[in-house]
PDB file of C-alpha atoms in Angstrom:
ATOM      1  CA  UNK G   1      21.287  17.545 -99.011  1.00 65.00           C
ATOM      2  CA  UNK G   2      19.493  14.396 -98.478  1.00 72.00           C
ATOM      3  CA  UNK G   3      17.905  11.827-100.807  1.00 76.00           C
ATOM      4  CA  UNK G   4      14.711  11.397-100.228  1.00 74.00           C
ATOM      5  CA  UNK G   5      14.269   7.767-101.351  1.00 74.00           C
ATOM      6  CA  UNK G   6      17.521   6.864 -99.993  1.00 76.00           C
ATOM      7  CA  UNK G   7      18.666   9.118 -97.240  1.00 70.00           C
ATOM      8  CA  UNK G   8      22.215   9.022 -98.579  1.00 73.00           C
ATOM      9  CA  UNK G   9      23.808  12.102 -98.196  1.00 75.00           C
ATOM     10  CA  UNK G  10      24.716  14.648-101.371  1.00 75.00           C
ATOM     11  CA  UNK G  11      26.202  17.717-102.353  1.00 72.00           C
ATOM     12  CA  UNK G  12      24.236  20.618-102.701  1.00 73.00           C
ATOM     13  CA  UNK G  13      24.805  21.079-106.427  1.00 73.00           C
ATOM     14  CA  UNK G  14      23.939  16.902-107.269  1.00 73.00           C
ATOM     15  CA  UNK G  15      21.234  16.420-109.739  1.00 74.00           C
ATOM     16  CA  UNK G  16      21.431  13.209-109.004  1.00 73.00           C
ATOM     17  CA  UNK G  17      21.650  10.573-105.982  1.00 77.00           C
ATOM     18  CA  UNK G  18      25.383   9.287-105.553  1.00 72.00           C
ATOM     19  CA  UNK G  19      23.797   6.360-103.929  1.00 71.00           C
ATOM     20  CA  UNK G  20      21.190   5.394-105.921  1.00 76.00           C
ATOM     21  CA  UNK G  21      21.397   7.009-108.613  1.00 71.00           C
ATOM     22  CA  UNK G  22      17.498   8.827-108.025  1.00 75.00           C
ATOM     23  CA  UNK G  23      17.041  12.479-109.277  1.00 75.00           C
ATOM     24  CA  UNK G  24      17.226  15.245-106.839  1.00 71.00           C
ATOM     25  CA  UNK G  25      14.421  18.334-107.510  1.00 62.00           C
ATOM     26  CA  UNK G  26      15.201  21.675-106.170  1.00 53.00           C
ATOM     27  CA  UNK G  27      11.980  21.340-104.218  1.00 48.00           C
ATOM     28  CA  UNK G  28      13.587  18.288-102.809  1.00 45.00           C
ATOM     29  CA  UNK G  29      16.885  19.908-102.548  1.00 45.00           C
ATOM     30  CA  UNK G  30      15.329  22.640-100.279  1.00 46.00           C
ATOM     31  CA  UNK G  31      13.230  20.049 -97.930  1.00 43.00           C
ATOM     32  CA  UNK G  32      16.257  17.657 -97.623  1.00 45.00           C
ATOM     33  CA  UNK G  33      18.441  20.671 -96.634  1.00 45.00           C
ATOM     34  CA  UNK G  34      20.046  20.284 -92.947  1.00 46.00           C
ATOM     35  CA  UNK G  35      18.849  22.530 -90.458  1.00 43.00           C
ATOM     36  CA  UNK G  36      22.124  24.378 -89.953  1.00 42.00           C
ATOM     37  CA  UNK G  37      21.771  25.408 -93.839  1.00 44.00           C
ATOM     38  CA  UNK G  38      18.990  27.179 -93.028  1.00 43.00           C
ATOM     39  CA  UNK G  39      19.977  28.961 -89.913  1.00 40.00           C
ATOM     40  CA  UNK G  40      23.207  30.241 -91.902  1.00 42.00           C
ATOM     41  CA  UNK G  41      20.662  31.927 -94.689  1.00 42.00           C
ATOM     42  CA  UNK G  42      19.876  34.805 -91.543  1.00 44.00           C
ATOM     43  CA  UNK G  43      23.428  36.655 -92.410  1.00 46.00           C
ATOM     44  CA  UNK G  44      25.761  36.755 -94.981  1.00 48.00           C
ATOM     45  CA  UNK G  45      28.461  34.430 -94.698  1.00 48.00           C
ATOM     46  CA  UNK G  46      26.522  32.022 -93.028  1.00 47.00           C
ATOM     47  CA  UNK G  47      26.873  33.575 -89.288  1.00 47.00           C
ATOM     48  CA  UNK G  48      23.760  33.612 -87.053  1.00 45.00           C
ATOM     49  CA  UNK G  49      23.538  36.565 -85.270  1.00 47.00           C
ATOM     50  CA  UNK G  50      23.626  35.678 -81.277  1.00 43.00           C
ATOM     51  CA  UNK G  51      20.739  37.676 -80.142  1.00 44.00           C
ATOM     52  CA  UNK G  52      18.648  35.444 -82.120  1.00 44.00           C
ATOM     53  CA  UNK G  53      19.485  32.756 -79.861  1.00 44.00           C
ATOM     54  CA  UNK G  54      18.054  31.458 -76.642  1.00 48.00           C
ATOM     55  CA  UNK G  55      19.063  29.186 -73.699  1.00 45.00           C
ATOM     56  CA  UNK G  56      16.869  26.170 -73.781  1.00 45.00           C
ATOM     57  CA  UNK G  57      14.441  26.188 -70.375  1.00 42.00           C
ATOM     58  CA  UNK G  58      16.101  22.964 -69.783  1.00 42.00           C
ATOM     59  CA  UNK G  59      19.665  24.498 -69.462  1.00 43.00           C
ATOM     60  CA  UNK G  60      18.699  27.030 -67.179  1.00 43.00           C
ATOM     61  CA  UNK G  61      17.303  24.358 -64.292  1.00 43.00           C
ATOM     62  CA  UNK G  62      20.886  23.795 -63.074  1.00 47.00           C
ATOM     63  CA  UNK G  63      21.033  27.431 -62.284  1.00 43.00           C
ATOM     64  CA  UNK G  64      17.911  28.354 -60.281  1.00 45.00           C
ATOM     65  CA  UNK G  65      18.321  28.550 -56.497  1.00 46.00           C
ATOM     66  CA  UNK G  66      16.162  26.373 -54.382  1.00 46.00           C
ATOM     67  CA  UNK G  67      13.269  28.566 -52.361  1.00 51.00           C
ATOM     68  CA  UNK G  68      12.436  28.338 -49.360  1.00 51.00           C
ATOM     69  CA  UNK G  69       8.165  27.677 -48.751  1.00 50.00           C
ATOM     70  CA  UNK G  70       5.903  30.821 -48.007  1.00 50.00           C
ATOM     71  CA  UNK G  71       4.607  28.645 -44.974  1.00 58.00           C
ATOM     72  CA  UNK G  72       7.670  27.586 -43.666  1.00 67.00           C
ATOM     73  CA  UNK G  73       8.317  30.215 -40.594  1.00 77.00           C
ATOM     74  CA  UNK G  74      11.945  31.021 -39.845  1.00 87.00           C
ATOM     75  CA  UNK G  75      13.017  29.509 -36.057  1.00 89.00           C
ATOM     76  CA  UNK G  76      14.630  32.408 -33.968  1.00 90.00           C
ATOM     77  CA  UNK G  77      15.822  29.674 -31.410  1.00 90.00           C
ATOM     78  CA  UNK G  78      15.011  26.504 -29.844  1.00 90.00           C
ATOM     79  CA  UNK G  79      15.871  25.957 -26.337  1.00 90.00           C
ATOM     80  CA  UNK G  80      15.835  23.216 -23.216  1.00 89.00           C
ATOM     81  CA  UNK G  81      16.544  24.029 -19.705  1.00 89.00           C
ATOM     82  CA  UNK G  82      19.790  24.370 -18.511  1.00 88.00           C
ATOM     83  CA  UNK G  83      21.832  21.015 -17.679  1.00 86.00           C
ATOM     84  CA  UNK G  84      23.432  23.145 -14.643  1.00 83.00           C
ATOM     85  CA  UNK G  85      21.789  20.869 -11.983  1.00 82.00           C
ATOM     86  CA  UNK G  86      21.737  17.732 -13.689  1.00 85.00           C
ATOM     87  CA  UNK G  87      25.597  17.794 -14.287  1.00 86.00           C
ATOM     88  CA  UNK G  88      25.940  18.384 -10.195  1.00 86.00           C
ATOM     89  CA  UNK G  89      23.768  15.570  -9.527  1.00 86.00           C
ATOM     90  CA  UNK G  90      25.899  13.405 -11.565  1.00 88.00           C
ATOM     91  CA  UNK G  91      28.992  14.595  -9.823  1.00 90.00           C
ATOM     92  CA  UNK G  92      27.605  14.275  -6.608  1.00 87.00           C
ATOM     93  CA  UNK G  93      26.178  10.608  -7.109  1.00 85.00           C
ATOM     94  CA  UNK G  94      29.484   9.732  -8.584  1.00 85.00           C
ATOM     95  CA  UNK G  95      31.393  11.418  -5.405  1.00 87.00           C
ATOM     96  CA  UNK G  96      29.317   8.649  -3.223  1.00 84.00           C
ATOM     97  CA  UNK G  97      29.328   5.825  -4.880  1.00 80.00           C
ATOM     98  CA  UNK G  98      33.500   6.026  -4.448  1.00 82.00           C
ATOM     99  CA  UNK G  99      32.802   6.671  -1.148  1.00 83.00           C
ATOM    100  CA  UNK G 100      29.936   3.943  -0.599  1.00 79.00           C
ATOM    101  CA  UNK G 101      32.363   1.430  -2.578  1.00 77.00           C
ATOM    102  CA  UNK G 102      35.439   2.347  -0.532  1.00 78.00           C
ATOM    103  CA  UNK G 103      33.903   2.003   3.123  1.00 77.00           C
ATOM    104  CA  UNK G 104      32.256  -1.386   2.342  1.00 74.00           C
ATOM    105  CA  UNK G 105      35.472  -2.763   1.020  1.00 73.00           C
ATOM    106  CA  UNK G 106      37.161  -2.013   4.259  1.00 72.00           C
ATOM    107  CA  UNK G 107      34.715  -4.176   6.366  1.00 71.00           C
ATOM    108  CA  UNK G 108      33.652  -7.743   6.018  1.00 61.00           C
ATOM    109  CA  UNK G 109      29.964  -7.129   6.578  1.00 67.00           C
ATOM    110  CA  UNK G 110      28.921  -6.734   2.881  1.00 70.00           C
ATOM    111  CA  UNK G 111      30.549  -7.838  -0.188  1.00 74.00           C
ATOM    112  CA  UNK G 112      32.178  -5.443  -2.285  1.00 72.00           C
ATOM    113  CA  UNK G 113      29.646  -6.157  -6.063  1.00 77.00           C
ATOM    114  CA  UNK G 114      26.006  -4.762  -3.416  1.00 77.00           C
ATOM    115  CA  UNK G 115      27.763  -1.357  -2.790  1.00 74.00           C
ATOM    116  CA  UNK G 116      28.803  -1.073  -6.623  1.00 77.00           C
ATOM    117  CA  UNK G 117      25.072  -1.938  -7.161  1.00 82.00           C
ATOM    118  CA  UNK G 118      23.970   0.827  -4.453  1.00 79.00           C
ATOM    119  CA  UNK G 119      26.659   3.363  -6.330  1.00 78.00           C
ATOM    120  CA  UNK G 120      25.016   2.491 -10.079  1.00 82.00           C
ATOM    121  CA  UNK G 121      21.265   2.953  -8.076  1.00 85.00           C
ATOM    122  CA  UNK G 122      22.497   6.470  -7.520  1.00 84.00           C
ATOM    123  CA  UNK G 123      23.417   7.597 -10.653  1.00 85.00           C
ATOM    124  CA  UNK G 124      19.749   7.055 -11.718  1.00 87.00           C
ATOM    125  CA  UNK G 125      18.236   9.735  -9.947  1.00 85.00           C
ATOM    126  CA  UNK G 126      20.491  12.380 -11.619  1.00 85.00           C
ATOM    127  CA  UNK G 127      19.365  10.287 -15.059  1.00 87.00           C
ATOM    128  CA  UNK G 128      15.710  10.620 -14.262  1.00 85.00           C
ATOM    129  CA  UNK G 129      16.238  14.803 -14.262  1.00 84.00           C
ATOM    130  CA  UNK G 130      18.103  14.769 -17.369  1.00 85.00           C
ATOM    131  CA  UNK G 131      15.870  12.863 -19.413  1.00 86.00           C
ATOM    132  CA  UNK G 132      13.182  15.012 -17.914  1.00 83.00           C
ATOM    133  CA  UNK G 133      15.032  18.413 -18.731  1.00 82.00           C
ATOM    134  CA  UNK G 134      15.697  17.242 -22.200  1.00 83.00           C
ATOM    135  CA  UNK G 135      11.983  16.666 -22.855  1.00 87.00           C
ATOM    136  CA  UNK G 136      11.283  20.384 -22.403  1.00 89.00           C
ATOM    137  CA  UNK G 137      11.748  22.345 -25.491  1.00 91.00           C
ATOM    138  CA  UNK G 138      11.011  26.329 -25.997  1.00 92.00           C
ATOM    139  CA  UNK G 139      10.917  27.539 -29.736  1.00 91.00           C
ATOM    140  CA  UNK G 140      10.565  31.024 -31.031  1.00 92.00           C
ATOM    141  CA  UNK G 141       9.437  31.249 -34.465  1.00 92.00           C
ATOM    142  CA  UNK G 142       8.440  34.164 -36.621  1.00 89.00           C
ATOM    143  CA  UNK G 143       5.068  34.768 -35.129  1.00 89.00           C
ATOM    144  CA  UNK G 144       4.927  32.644 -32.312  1.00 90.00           C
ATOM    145  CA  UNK G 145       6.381  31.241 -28.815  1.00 91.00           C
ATOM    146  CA  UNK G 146       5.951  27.124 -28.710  1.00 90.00           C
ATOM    147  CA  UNK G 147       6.932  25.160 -25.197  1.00 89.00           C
ATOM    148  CA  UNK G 148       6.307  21.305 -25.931  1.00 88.00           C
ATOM    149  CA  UNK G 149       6.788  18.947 -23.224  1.00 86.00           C
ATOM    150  CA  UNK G 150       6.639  15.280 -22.631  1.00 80.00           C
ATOM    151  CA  UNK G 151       7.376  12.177 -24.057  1.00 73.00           C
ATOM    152  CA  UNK G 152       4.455   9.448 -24.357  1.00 75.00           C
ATOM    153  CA  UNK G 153       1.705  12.149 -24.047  1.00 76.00           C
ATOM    154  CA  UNK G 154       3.511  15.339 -25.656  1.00 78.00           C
ATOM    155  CA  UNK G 155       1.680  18.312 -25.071  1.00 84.00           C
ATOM    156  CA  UNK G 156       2.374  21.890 -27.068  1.00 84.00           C
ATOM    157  CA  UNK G 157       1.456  25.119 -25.958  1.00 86.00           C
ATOM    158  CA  UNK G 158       1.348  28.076 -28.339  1.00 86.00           C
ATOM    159  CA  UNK G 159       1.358  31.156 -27.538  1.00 88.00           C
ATOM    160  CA  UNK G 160       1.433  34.507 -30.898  1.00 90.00           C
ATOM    161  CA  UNK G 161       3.822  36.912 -30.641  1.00 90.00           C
ATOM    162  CA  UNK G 162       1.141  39.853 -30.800  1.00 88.00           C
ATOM    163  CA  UNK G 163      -0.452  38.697 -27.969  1.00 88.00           C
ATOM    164  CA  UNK G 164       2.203  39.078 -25.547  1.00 89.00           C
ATOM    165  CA  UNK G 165       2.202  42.021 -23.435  1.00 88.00           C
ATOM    166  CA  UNK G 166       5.451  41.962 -21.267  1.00 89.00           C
ATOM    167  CA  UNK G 167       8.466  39.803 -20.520  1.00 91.00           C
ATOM    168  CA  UNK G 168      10.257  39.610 -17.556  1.00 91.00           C
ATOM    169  CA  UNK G 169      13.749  38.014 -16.769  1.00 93.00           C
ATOM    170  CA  UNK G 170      14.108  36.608 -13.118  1.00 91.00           C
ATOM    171  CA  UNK G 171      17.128  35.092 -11.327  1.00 89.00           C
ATOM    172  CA  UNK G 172      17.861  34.004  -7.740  1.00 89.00           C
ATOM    173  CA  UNK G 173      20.768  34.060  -6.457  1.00 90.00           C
ATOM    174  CA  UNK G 174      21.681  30.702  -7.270  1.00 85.00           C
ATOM    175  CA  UNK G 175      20.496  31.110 -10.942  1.00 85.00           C
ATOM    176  CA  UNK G 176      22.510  34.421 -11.046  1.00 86.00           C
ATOM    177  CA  UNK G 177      25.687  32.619  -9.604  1.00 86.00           C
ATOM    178  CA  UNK G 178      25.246  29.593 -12.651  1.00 83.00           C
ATOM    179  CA  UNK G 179      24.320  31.828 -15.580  1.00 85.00           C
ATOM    180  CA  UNK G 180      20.820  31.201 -15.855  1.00 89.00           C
ATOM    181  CA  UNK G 181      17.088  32.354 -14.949  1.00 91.00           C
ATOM    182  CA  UNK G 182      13.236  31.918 -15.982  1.00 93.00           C
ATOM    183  CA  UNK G 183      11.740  34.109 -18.478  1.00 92.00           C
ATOM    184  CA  UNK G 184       8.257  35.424 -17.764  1.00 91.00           C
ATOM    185  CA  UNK G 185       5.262  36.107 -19.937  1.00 90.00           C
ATOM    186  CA  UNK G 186       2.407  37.759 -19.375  1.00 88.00           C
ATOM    187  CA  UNK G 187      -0.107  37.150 -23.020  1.00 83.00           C
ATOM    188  CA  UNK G 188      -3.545  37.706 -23.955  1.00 77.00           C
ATOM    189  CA  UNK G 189      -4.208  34.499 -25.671  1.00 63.00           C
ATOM    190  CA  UNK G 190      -7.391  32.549 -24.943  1.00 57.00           C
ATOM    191  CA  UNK G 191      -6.132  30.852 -22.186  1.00 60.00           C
ATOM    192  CA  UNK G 192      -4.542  33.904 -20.941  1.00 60.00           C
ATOM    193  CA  UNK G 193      -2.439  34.288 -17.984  1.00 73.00           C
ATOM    194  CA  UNK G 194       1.885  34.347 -17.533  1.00 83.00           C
ATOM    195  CA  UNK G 195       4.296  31.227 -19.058  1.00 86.00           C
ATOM    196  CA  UNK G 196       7.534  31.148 -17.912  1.00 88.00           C
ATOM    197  CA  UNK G 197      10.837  29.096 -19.606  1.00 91.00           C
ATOM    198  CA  UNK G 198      12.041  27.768 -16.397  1.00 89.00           C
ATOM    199  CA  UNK G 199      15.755  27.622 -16.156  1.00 89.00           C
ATOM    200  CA  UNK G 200      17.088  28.884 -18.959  1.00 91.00           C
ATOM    201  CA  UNK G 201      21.077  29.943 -19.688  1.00 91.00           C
ATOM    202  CA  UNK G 202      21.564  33.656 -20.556  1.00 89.00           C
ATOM    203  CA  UNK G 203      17.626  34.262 -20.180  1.00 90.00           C
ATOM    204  CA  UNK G 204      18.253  38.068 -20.777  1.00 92.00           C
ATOM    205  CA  UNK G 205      19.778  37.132 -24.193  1.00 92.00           C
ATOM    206  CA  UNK G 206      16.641  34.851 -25.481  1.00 93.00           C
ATOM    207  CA  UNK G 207      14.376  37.795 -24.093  1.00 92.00           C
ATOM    208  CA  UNK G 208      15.995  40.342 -26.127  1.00 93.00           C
ATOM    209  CA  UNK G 209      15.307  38.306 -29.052  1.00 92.00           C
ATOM    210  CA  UNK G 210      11.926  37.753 -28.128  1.00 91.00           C
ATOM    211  CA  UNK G 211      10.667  41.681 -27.716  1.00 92.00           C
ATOM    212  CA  UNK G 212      13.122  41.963 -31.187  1.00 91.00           C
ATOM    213  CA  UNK G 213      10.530  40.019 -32.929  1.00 90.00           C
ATOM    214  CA  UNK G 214       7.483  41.950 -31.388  1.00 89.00           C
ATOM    215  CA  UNK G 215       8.757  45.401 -32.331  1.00 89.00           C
ATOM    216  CA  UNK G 216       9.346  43.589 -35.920  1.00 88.00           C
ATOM    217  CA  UNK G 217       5.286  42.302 -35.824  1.00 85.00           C
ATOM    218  CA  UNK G 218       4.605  46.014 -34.773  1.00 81.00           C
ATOM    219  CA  UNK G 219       5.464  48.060 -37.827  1.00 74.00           C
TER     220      UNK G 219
END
C-alpha cells in the first residue's frame, strides 16, 4: 500500500508510514492499494481468470491486413503494340550504316566522320516508331477497355465492358508469321462504332480475356 501524504511504499498490514511515520486508515489502505491487488481479489489465490482479459485495440493494429479501396478496379492487362517492326528497323538501319561507313572509307571523295553522321541519321527513323509505339497503351480493367495515346496532348478513349457486342482477332500473313494481330471491337457506346488494338502479340490470348470479363459482367 501507499502513503498517502508521502507516497512511500508499505506493507499491507502497517498502521503506520515507514517513511514518515503518518497513520495509515483502512479506507486509505484500500484506495492506496496497487491495481494488481485488486485484480487478484477475482479468484482465490490471487489468479485472474483469462477470459476476463482482452487484447488492447492498440495491440491488434499490427495484425490487420491492409485493404484494398472499393473504387480501385482490378487491371486485367495493360498492353502496347508489338516492338516486332521497330526491332527490324533498327537492324536494318544498323546493317547500312556498316555498309554506308565501309564504302566511303574505301574512296577519297568524302571523309570517313559525314558517313558515320549519315549512319547515326538512320537510326532515327527506327527511334521515331518506337517512341511512337510506346505511347500507345491498351488497358482492360474490371468494367472497362481504356486505349490512351499521345504524349503532349494525351487523349483516352473508354469504352464499358457491357457495351461491347463482339470481338474479332485478325492477322495477315505477316502478323501471323511474327506472332501478332489487331483485335477488333464492335461497342454500343455513345460514340459507337469498331476500335481495334493495332498490332498486338498473342491477340487471341488478350481477346480471350476480354469476352472472360463480359461473361463475368453477365451473370
Amino acid at each position: 500500500m501507499f502513503c498517502e501524504a508521502c507516497g512511500a511504499d508499505n506493507k499491507e498490514t502497517a498502521a503506520f508510514c515507514r517513511k514518515c511515520g503518518a497513520a495509515i486508515s483502512e479506507e486509505k489502505t484500500r484506495i492506496g492499494r496497487r491495481p494488481a491487488d485488486r485484480f487478484s481479489m477475482l479468484e482465490p489465490g490471487g489468479s485472474t481468470p483469462a477470459s476476463t482479459f482482452r487484447p488492447h485495440a492498440d495491440e491488434r493494429l499490427g495484425s490487420t491486413e491492409p485493404t484494398r479501396h472499393e473504387d480501385e478496379e482490378k487491371e486485367i492487362f495493360s498492353i502496347s503494340p508489338t516492338l516486332m517492326f521497330v526491332k527490324i528497323g533498327y537492324l536494318g538501319a544498323a546493317v547500312l550504316a556498316v555498309v554506308l561507313v565501309a564504302v566511303v572509307a574505301g574512296s577519297t571523295a568524302l571523309p570517313p566522320w559525314i558517313a558515320v553522321v549519315i549512319g547515326l541519321l538512320m537510326l532515327l527513323v527506327p527511334a521515331f516508331y518506337h517512341v511512337k509505339q510506346r505511347l500507345v497503351r491498351y488497358r482492360l480493367t474490371e468494367s472497362q477497355l481504356e486505349v490512351d495515346e499521345g504524349l503532349i496532348s494525351r487523349t483516352t478513349r473508354s469504352v464499358p465492358i457491357r457495351r461491347i457486342q463482339d470481338v474479332t482477332v485478325s492477322a495477315s500473313i505477316t502478323q501471323r508469321l511474327l506472332g501478332f494481330g489487331d483485335m477488333m471491337i464492335d461497342n454500343a457506346s455513345d460514340e459507337g462504332g469498331k476500335l481495334v488494338l493495332r498490332n498486338i502479340n498473342s491477340p487471341k490470348r488478350y481477346a480471350d480475356e476480354l469476352l472472360k470479363q463480359m461473361r463475368r459482367l453477365e451473370r
